[in-house]
mmCIF file with all atom_site columns, C-alpha atoms in Angstrom:
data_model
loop_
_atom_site.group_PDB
_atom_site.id
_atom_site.type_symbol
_atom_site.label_atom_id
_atom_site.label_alt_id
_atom_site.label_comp_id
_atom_site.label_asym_id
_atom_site.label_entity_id
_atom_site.label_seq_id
_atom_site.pdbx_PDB_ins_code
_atom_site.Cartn_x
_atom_site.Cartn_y
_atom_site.Cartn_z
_atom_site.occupancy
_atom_site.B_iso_or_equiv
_atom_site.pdbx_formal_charge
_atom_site.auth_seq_id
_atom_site.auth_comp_id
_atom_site.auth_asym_id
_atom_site.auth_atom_id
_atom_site.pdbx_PDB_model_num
ATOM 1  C CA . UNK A 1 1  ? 32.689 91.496 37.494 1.00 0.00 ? 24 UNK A CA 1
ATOM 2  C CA . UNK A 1 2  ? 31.411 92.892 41.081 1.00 0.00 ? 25 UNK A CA 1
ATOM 3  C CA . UNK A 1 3  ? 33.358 89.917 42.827 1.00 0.00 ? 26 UNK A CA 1
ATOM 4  C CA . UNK A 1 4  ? 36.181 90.470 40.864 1.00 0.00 ? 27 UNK A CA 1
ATOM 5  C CA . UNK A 1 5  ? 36.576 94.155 41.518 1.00 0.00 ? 28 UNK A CA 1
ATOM 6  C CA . UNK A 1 6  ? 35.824 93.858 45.288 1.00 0.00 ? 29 UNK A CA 1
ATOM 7  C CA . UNK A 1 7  ? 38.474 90.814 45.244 1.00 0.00 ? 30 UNK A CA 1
ATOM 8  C CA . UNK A 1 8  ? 41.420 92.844 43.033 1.00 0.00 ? 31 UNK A CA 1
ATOM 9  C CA . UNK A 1 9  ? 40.378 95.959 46.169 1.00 0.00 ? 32 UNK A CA 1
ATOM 10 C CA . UNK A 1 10 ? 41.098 93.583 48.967 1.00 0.00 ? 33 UNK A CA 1
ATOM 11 C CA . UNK A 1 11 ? 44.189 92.145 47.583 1.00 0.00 ? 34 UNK A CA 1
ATOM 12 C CA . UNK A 1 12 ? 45.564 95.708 46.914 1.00 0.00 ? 35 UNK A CA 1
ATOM 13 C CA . UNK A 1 13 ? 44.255 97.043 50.405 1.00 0.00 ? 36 UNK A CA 1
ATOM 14 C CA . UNK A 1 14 ? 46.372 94.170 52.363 1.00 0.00 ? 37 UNK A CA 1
ATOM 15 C CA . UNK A 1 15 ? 49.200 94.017 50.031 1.00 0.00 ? 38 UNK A CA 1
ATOM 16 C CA . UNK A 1 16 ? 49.956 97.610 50.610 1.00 0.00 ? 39 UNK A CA 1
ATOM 17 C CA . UNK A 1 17 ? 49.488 97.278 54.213 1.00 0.00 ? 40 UNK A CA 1
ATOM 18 C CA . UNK A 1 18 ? 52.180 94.515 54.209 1.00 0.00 ? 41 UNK A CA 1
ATOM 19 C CA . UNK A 1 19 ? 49.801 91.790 55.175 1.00 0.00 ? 42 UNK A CA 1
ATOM 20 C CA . UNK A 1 20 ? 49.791 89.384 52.369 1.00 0.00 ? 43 UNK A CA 1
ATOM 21 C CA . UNK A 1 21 ? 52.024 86.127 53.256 1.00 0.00 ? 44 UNK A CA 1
ATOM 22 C CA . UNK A 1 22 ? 53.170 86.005 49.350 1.00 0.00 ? 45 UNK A CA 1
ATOM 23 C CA . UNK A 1 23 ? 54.844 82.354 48.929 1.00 0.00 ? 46 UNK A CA 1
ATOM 24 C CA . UNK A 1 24 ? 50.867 80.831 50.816 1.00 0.00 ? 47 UNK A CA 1
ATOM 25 C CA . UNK A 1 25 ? 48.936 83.089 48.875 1.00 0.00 ? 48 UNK A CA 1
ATOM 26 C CA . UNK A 1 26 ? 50.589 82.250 45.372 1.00 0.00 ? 49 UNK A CA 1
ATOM 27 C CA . UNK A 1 27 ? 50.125 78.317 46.671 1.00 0.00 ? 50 UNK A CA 1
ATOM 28 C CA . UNK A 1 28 ? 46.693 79.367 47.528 1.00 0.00 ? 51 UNK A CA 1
ATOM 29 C CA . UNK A 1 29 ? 45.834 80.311 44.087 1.00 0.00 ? 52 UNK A CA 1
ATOM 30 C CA . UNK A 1 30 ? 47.248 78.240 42.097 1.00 0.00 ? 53 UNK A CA 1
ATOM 31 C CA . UNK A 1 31 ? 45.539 75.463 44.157 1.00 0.00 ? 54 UNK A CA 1
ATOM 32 C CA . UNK A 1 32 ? 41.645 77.629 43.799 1.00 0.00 ? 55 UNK A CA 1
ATOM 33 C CA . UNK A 1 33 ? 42.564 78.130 40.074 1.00 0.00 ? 56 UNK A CA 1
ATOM 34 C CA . UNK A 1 34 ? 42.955 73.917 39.785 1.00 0.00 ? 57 UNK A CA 1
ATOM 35 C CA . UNK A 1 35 ? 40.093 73.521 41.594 1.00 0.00 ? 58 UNK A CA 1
ATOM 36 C CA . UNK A 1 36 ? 37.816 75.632 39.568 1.00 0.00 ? 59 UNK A CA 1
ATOM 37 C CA . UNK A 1 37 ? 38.611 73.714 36.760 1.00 0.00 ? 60 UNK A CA 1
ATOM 38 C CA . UNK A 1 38 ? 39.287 70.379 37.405 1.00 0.00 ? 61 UNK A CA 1
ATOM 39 C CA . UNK A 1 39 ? 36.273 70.730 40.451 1.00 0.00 ? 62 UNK A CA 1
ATOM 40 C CA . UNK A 1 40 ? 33.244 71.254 38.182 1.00 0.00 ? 63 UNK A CA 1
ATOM 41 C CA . UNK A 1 41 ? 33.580 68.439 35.743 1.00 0.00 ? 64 UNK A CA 1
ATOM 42 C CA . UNK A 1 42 ? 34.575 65.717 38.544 1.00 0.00 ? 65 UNK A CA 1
ATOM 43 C CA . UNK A 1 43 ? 31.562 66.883 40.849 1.00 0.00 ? 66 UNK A CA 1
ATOM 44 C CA . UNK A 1 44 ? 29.090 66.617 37.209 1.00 0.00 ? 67 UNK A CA 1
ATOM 45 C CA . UNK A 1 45 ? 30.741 62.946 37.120 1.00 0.00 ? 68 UNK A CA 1
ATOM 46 C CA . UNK A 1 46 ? 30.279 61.687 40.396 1.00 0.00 ? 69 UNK A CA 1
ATOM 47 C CA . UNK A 1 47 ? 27.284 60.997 41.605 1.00 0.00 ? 70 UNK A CA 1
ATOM 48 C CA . UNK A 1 48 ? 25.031 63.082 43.095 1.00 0.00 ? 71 UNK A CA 1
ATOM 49 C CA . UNK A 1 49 ? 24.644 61.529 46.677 1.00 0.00 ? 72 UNK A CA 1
ATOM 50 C CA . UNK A 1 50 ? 28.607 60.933 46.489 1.00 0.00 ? 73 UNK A CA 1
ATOM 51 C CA . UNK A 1 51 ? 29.326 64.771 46.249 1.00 0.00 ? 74 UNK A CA 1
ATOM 52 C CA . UNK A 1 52 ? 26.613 65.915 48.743 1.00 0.00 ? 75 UNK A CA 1
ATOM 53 C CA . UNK A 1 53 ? 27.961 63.342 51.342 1.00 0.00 ? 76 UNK A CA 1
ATOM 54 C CA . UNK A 1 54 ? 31.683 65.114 50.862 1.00 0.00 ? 77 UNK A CA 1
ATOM 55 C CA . UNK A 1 55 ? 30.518 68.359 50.684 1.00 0.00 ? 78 UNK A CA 1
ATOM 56 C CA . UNK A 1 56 ? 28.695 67.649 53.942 1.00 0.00 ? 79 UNK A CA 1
ATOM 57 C CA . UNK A 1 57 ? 31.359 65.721 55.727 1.00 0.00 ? 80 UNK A CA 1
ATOM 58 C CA . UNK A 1 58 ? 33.831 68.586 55.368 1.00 0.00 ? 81 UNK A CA 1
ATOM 59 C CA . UNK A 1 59 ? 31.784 71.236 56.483 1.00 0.00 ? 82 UNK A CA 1
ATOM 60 C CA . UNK A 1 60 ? 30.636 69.061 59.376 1.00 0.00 ? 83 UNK A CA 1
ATOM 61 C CA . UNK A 1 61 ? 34.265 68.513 59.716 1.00 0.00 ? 84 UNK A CA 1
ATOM 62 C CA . UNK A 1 62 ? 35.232 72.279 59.661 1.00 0.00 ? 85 UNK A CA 1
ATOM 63 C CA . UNK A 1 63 ? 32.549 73.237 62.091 1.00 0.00 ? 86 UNK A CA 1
ATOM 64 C CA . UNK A 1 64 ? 33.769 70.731 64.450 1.00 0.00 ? 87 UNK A CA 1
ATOM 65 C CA . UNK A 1 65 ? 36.721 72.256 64.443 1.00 0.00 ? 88 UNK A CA 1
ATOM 66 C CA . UNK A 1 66 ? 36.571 75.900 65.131 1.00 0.00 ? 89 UNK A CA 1
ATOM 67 C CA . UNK A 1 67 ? 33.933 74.015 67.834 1.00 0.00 ? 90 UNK A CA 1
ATOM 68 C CA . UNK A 1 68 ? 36.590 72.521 69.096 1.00 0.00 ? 91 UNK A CA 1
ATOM 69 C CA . UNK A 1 69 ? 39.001 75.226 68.884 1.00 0.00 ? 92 UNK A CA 1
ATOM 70 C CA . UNK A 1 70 ? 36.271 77.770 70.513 1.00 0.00 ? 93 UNK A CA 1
ATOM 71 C CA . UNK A 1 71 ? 35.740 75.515 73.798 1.00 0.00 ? 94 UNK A CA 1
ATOM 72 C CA . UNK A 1 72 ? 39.914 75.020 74.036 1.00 0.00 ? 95 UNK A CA 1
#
């Protein structure tokens, strides 16, 4: 309920100030609110080693990026 509450504060804080981009964030939740559900049952059916190898590849990837983008 703590996340929640600090979450529903944000969201009010920058839509007030006019800084919410409203057509990305709708796509933005719709897309988290798939993922929640359709994430946890296809990462309990995969295997193990398959899920820790994507989970590490994209935040390898990420990093690399804002690396990248630091140094540029």
């Amino acid at each position: 309920f703590l996340s929640f509450a600090l979450s529903a504060i944000s969201v009010a804080t920058f839509a007030v100030a006019g800084l919410v981009a409203w057509p990305q964030a709708v796509a933005m939740m719709l897309a988290a609110s798939a993922g929640g559900y359709a994430g946890a049952p296809l990462a309990r059916a995969l295997p193990r080693a398959a899920v820790r190898a994507v989970i590490a590849a994209v935040g390898f990837g990420m990093s690399a990026v804002f690396f990248w983008r630091l140094l540029s």
